[in-house]
Amino acid sequence: IQQSPAFLSVKYGASMKLSCEVTDAGSTTPYMYWYRQDLHKELQLLFYSMTTASVDPSNLGQFTASRPDSSHFFLDSTDVAVNDSAVYYCAGSPHSDSNTDILCTKTTPALSPSHFPVSVFLYLNTQHHTSSD
């Protein structure tokens, strides 16, 4: 999993876009997920996608997610709020399906540090500067 940017600082009310890419999926289409973790709280699932162009839920407040192809998953917000400051994680789950109507089994590779998602911390600048002439 490659997630970018690693850190993001945006102003209150601005927009943001986070990108996630699965680099070693081979010929499979992995399930992909966006999570959020607020300070001192548990992970919260925001969006998941089992296939290209399919994301659930379709939106979550000002947040939307999109999956234009099998290896990319994007998280967007058009109006960032102060309480959106959190750590955002992207995750991928490889799987195989021999018969999509009947069976889908999840296979997990051996874990190494490269299989853990990279966090993105969103800092919000709420200070308004005024100049006096």
PDB file of C-alpha atoms in Angstrom:
ATOM      1  CA  ILE A   1       0.000   0.000   0.000  1.00  0.00           C
ATOM      2  CA  GLN A   2       1.296   3.448  -0.941  1.00  0.00           C
ATOM      3  CA  GLN A   3      -0.568   6.357   0.624  1.00  0.00           C
ATOM      4  CA  SER A   4      -0.004  10.032  -0.104  1.00  0.00           C
ATOM      5  CA  PRO A   5       0.581  12.621   1.011  1.00  0.00           C
ATOM      6  CA  ALA A   6       2.216  11.415   4.212  1.00  0.00           C
ATOM      7  CA  PHE A   7       1.228  14.641   5.997  1.00  0.00           C
ATOM      8  CA  LEU A   8      -1.321  17.238   5.056  1.00  0.00           C
ATOM      9  CA  SER A   9      -2.049  20.664   6.481  1.00  0.00           C
ATOM     10  CA  VAL A  10      -5.117  22.478   5.221  1.00  0.00           C
ATOM     11  CA  LYS A  11      -7.129  25.498   6.292  1.00  0.00           C
ATOM     12  CA  TYR A  12     -10.614  25.253   7.713  1.00  0.00           C
ATOM     13  CA  GLY A  13     -13.130  25.140   4.853  1.00  0.00           C
ATOM     14  CA  ALA A  14     -10.567  24.072   2.244  1.00  0.00           C
ATOM     15  CA  SER A  15     -10.637  20.886   0.207  1.00  0.00           C
ATOM     16  CA  MET A  16      -8.347  17.872   0.489  1.00  0.00           C
ATOM     17  CA  LYS A  17      -7.540  14.730  -1.483  1.00  0.00           C
ATOM     18  CA  LEU A  18      -5.793  11.632  -0.166  1.00  0.00           C
ATOM     19  CA  SER A  19      -4.520   8.931  -2.496  1.00  0.00           C
ATOM     20  CA  CYS A  20      -4.018   5.220  -1.928  1.00  0.00           C
ATOM     21  CA  GLU A  21      -2.435   2.740  -4.315  1.00  0.00           C
ATOM     22  CA  VAL A  22      -2.048  -1.027  -4.076  1.00  0.00           C
ATOM     23  CA  THR A  23       1.286  -1.832  -5.706  1.00  0.00           C
ATOM     24  CA  ASP A  24       1.490  -5.653  -5.555  1.00  0.00           C
ATOM     25  CA  ALA A  25      -2.038  -6.812  -6.358  1.00  0.00           C
ATOM     26  CA  GLY A  26      -1.054  -8.914  -9.349  1.00  0.00           C
ATOM     27  CA  SER A  27      -4.071  -9.822 -11.453  1.00  0.00           C
ATOM     28  CA  THR A  28      -6.581  -9.614  -8.590  1.00  0.00           C
ATOM     29  CA  THR A  29      -8.728  -6.647  -7.629  1.00  0.00           C
ATOM     30  CA  PRO A  30      -8.139  -6.204  -3.883  1.00  0.00           C
ATOM     31  CA  TYR A  31     -10.772  -4.923  -1.490  1.00  0.00           C
ATOM     32  CA  MET A  32      -9.776  -1.415  -0.369  1.00  0.00           C
ATOM     33  CA  TYR A  33     -10.695   0.580   2.747  1.00  0.00           C
ATOM     34  CA  TRP A  34     -10.408   4.095   4.176  1.00  0.00           C
ATOM     35  CA  TYR A  35     -10.289   4.390   7.978  1.00  0.00           C
ATOM     36  CA  ARG A  36     -10.104   7.358  10.313  1.00  0.00           C
ATOM     37  CA  GLN A  37      -8.726   7.500  13.844  1.00  0.00           C
ATOM     38  CA  ASP A  38      -9.445  10.470  16.058  1.00  0.00           C
ATOM     39  CA  LEU A  39      -7.100  11.202  18.953  1.00  0.00           C
ATOM     40  CA  HIS A  40      -7.532   8.601  21.743  1.00  0.00           C
ATOM     41  CA  LYS A  41     -10.314   6.794  19.857  1.00  0.00           C
ATOM     42  CA  GLU A  42     -10.685   3.538  17.953  1.00  0.00           C
ATOM     43  CA  LEU A  43     -10.417   3.143  14.196  1.00  0.00           C
ATOM     44  CA  GLN A  44     -13.587   3.996  12.310  1.00  0.00           C
ATOM     45  CA  LEU A  45     -14.312   2.542   8.878  1.00  0.00           C
ATOM     46  CA  LEU A  46     -15.243   5.337   6.478  1.00  0.00           C
ATOM     47  CA  PHE A  47     -15.444   3.672   3.047  1.00  0.00           C
ATOM     48  CA  TYR A  48     -14.796   0.324   1.446  1.00  0.00           C
ATOM     49  CA  SER A  49     -14.615  -0.882  -2.134  1.00  0.00           C
ATOM     50  CA  MET A  50     -14.747  -4.457  -3.368  1.00  0.00           C
ATOM     51  CA  THR A  51     -14.326  -3.606  -7.048  1.00  0.00           C
ATOM     52  CA  THR A  52     -13.574  -0.771  -9.453  1.00  0.00           C
ATOM     53  CA  ALA A  53     -16.134   2.085  -9.482  1.00  0.00           C
ATOM     54  CA  SER A  54     -17.977   0.637  -6.488  1.00  0.00           C
ATOM     55  CA  VAL A  55     -17.659   2.429  -3.128  1.00  0.00           C
ATOM     56  CA  ASP A  56     -19.823   2.060  -0.031  1.00  0.00           C
ATOM     57  CA  PRO A  57     -21.198   4.300   1.312  1.00  0.00           C
ATOM     58  CA  SER A  58     -21.328   6.703  -1.644  1.00  0.00           C
ATOM     59  CA  ASN A  59     -20.641   9.683   0.644  1.00  0.00           C
ATOM     60  CA  LEU A  60     -20.217  10.436   4.327  1.00  0.00           C
ATOM     61  CA  GLY A  61     -20.961  14.068   5.141  1.00  0.00           C
ATOM     62  CA  GLN A  62     -18.505  16.192   3.189  1.00  0.00           C
ATOM     63  CA  PHE A  63     -16.311  13.128   2.492  1.00  0.00           C
ATOM     64  CA  THR A  64     -16.462  11.081  -0.691  1.00  0.00           C
ATOM     65  CA  ALA A  65     -14.351   8.209  -1.952  1.00  0.00           C
ATOM     66  CA  SER A  66     -13.702   7.048  -5.495  1.00  0.00           C
ATOM     67  CA  ARG A  67     -12.028   4.064  -7.109  1.00  0.00           C
ATOM     68  CA  PRO A  68     -11.314   4.724 -10.778  1.00  0.00           C
ATOM     69  CA  ASP A  69      -9.339   1.498 -11.300  1.00  0.00           C
ATOM     70  CA  SER A  70      -8.347  -1.679  -9.471  1.00  0.00           C
ATOM     71  CA  SER A  71      -5.282  -0.244  -7.738  1.00  0.00           C
ATOM     72  CA  HIS A  72      -6.258   3.344  -6.775  1.00  0.00           C
ATOM     73  CA  PHE A  73      -8.634   4.553  -4.043  1.00  0.00           C
ATOM     74  CA  PHE A  74      -9.127   8.274  -3.278  1.00  0.00           C
ATOM     75  CA  LEU A  75     -10.593  10.092  -0.277  1.00  0.00           C
ATOM     76  CA  ASP A  76     -11.855  13.634  -0.869  1.00  0.00           C
ATOM     77  CA  SER A  77     -13.418  16.408   1.172  1.00  0.00           C
ATOM     78  CA  THR A  78     -14.667  19.684  -0.241  1.00  0.00           C
ATOM     79  CA  ASP A  79     -15.172  21.507   3.070  1.00  0.00           C
ATOM     80  CA  VAL A  80     -12.785  20.406   5.815  1.00  0.00           C
ATOM     81  CA  ALA A  81     -14.050  21.093   9.344  1.00  0.00           C
ATOM     82  CA  VAL A  82     -12.063  21.528  12.557  1.00  0.00           C
ATOM     83  CA  ASN A  83     -13.212  18.122  13.854  1.00  0.00           C
ATOM     84  CA  ASP A  84     -11.781  16.415  10.738  1.00  0.00           C
ATOM     85  CA  SER A  85      -8.277  16.592  12.200  1.00  0.00           C
ATOM     86  CA  ALA A  86      -7.370  12.894  12.532  1.00  0.00           C
ATOM     87  CA  VAL A  87      -5.152  10.124  11.260  1.00  0.00           C
ATOM     88  CA  TYR A  88      -6.459   8.585   8.015  1.00  0.00           C
ATOM     89  CA  TYR A  89      -5.484   5.073   6.965  1.00  0.00           C
ATOM     90  CA  CYS A  90      -5.862   3.223   3.720  1.00  0.00           C
ATOM     91  CA  ALA A  91      -5.806  -0.573   3.691  1.00  0.00           C
ATOM     92  CA  GLY A  92      -6.017  -3.269   1.051  1.00  0.00           C
ATOM     93  CA  SER A  93      -7.118  -6.869   1.353  1.00  0.00           C
ATOM     94  CA  PRO A  94      -6.062  -9.354  -1.330  1.00  0.00           C
ATOM     95  CA  HIS A  95      -8.574 -12.070  -2.095  1.00  0.00           C
ATOM     96  CA  SER A  96      -9.413 -14.720  -4.618  1.00  0.00           C
ATOM     97  CA  ASP A  97     -12.784 -15.696  -5.941  1.00  0.00           C
ATOM     98  CA  SER A  98     -13.151 -18.889  -7.915  1.00  0.00           C
ATOM     99  CA  ASN A  99     -16.874 -18.394  -8.423  1.00  0.00           C
ATOM    100  CA  THR A 100     -18.112 -14.887  -7.635  1.00  0.00           C
ATOM    101  CA  ASP A 101     -21.720 -16.051  -7.265  1.00  0.00           C
ATOM    102  CA  ILE A 102     -20.921 -18.603  -4.584  1.00  0.00           C
ATOM    103  CA  LEU A 103     -17.561 -18.250  -2.882  1.00  0.00           C
ATOM    104  CA  CYS A 104     -15.047 -15.564  -1.997  1.00  0.00           C
ATOM    105  CA  THR A 105     -12.140 -16.400   0.272  1.00  0.00           C
ATOM    106  CA  LYS A 106      -9.688 -13.949   1.731  1.00  0.00           C
ATOM    107  CA  THR A 107      -6.006 -14.866   1.599  1.00  0.00           C
ATOM    108  CA  THR A 108      -3.542 -13.030   3.795  1.00  0.00           C
ATOM    109  CA  PRO A 109       0.147 -12.734   2.888  1.00  0.00           C
ATOM    110  CA  ALA A 110       2.873 -12.902   5.520  1.00  0.00           C
ATOM    111  CA  LEU A 111       2.985  -9.576   7.312  1.00  0.00           C
ATOM    112  CA  SER A 112       5.945  -7.290   6.944  1.00  0.00           C
ATOM    113  CA  PRO A 113       6.254  -3.558   7.692  1.00  0.00           C
ATOM    114  CA  SER A 114       5.354  -2.756   4.078  1.00  0.00           C
ATOM    115  CA  HIS A 115       1.881  -4.273   4.578  1.00  0.00           C
ATOM    116  CA  PHE A 116       0.884  -1.748   7.233  1.00  0.00           C
ATOM    117  CA  PRO A 117      -0.898   1.408   6.052  1.00  0.00           C
ATOM    118  CA  VAL A 118       0.808   4.781   6.287  1.00  0.00           C
ATOM    119  CA  SER A 119      -1.005   7.390   8.334  1.00  0.00           C
ATOM    120  CA  VAL A 120      -1.980  10.849   7.174  1.00  0.00           C
ATOM    121  CA  PHE A 121      -2.506  13.492   9.800  1.00  0.00           C
ATOM    122  CA  LEU A 122      -4.680  16.427   8.908  1.00  0.00           C
ATOM    123  CA  TYR A 123      -3.802  19.660  10.695  1.00  0.00           C
ATOM    124  CA  LEU A 124      -6.328  22.430  10.508  1.00  0.00           C
ATOM    125  CA  ASN A 125      -5.268  26.050  10.557  1.00  0.00           C
ATOM    126  CA  THR A 126      -8.152  27.987  12.100  1.00  0.00           C
ATOM    127  CA  GLN A 127      -6.284  31.224  12.744  1.00  0.00           C
ATOM    128  CA  HIS A 128      -7.433  34.216  10.775  1.00  0.00           C
ATOM    129  CA  HIS A 129      -4.813  36.871  10.195  1.00  0.00           C
ATOM    130  CA  THR A 130      -5.831  40.467   9.707  1.00  0.00           C
ATOM    131  CA  SER A 131      -3.564  43.270   8.628  1.00  0.00           C
ATOM    132  CA  SER A 132      -3.915  46.835   9.732  1.00  0.00           C
ATOM    133  CA  ASP A 133      -2.927  49.631   7.389  1.00  0.00           C
TER     134      ASP A 133
END
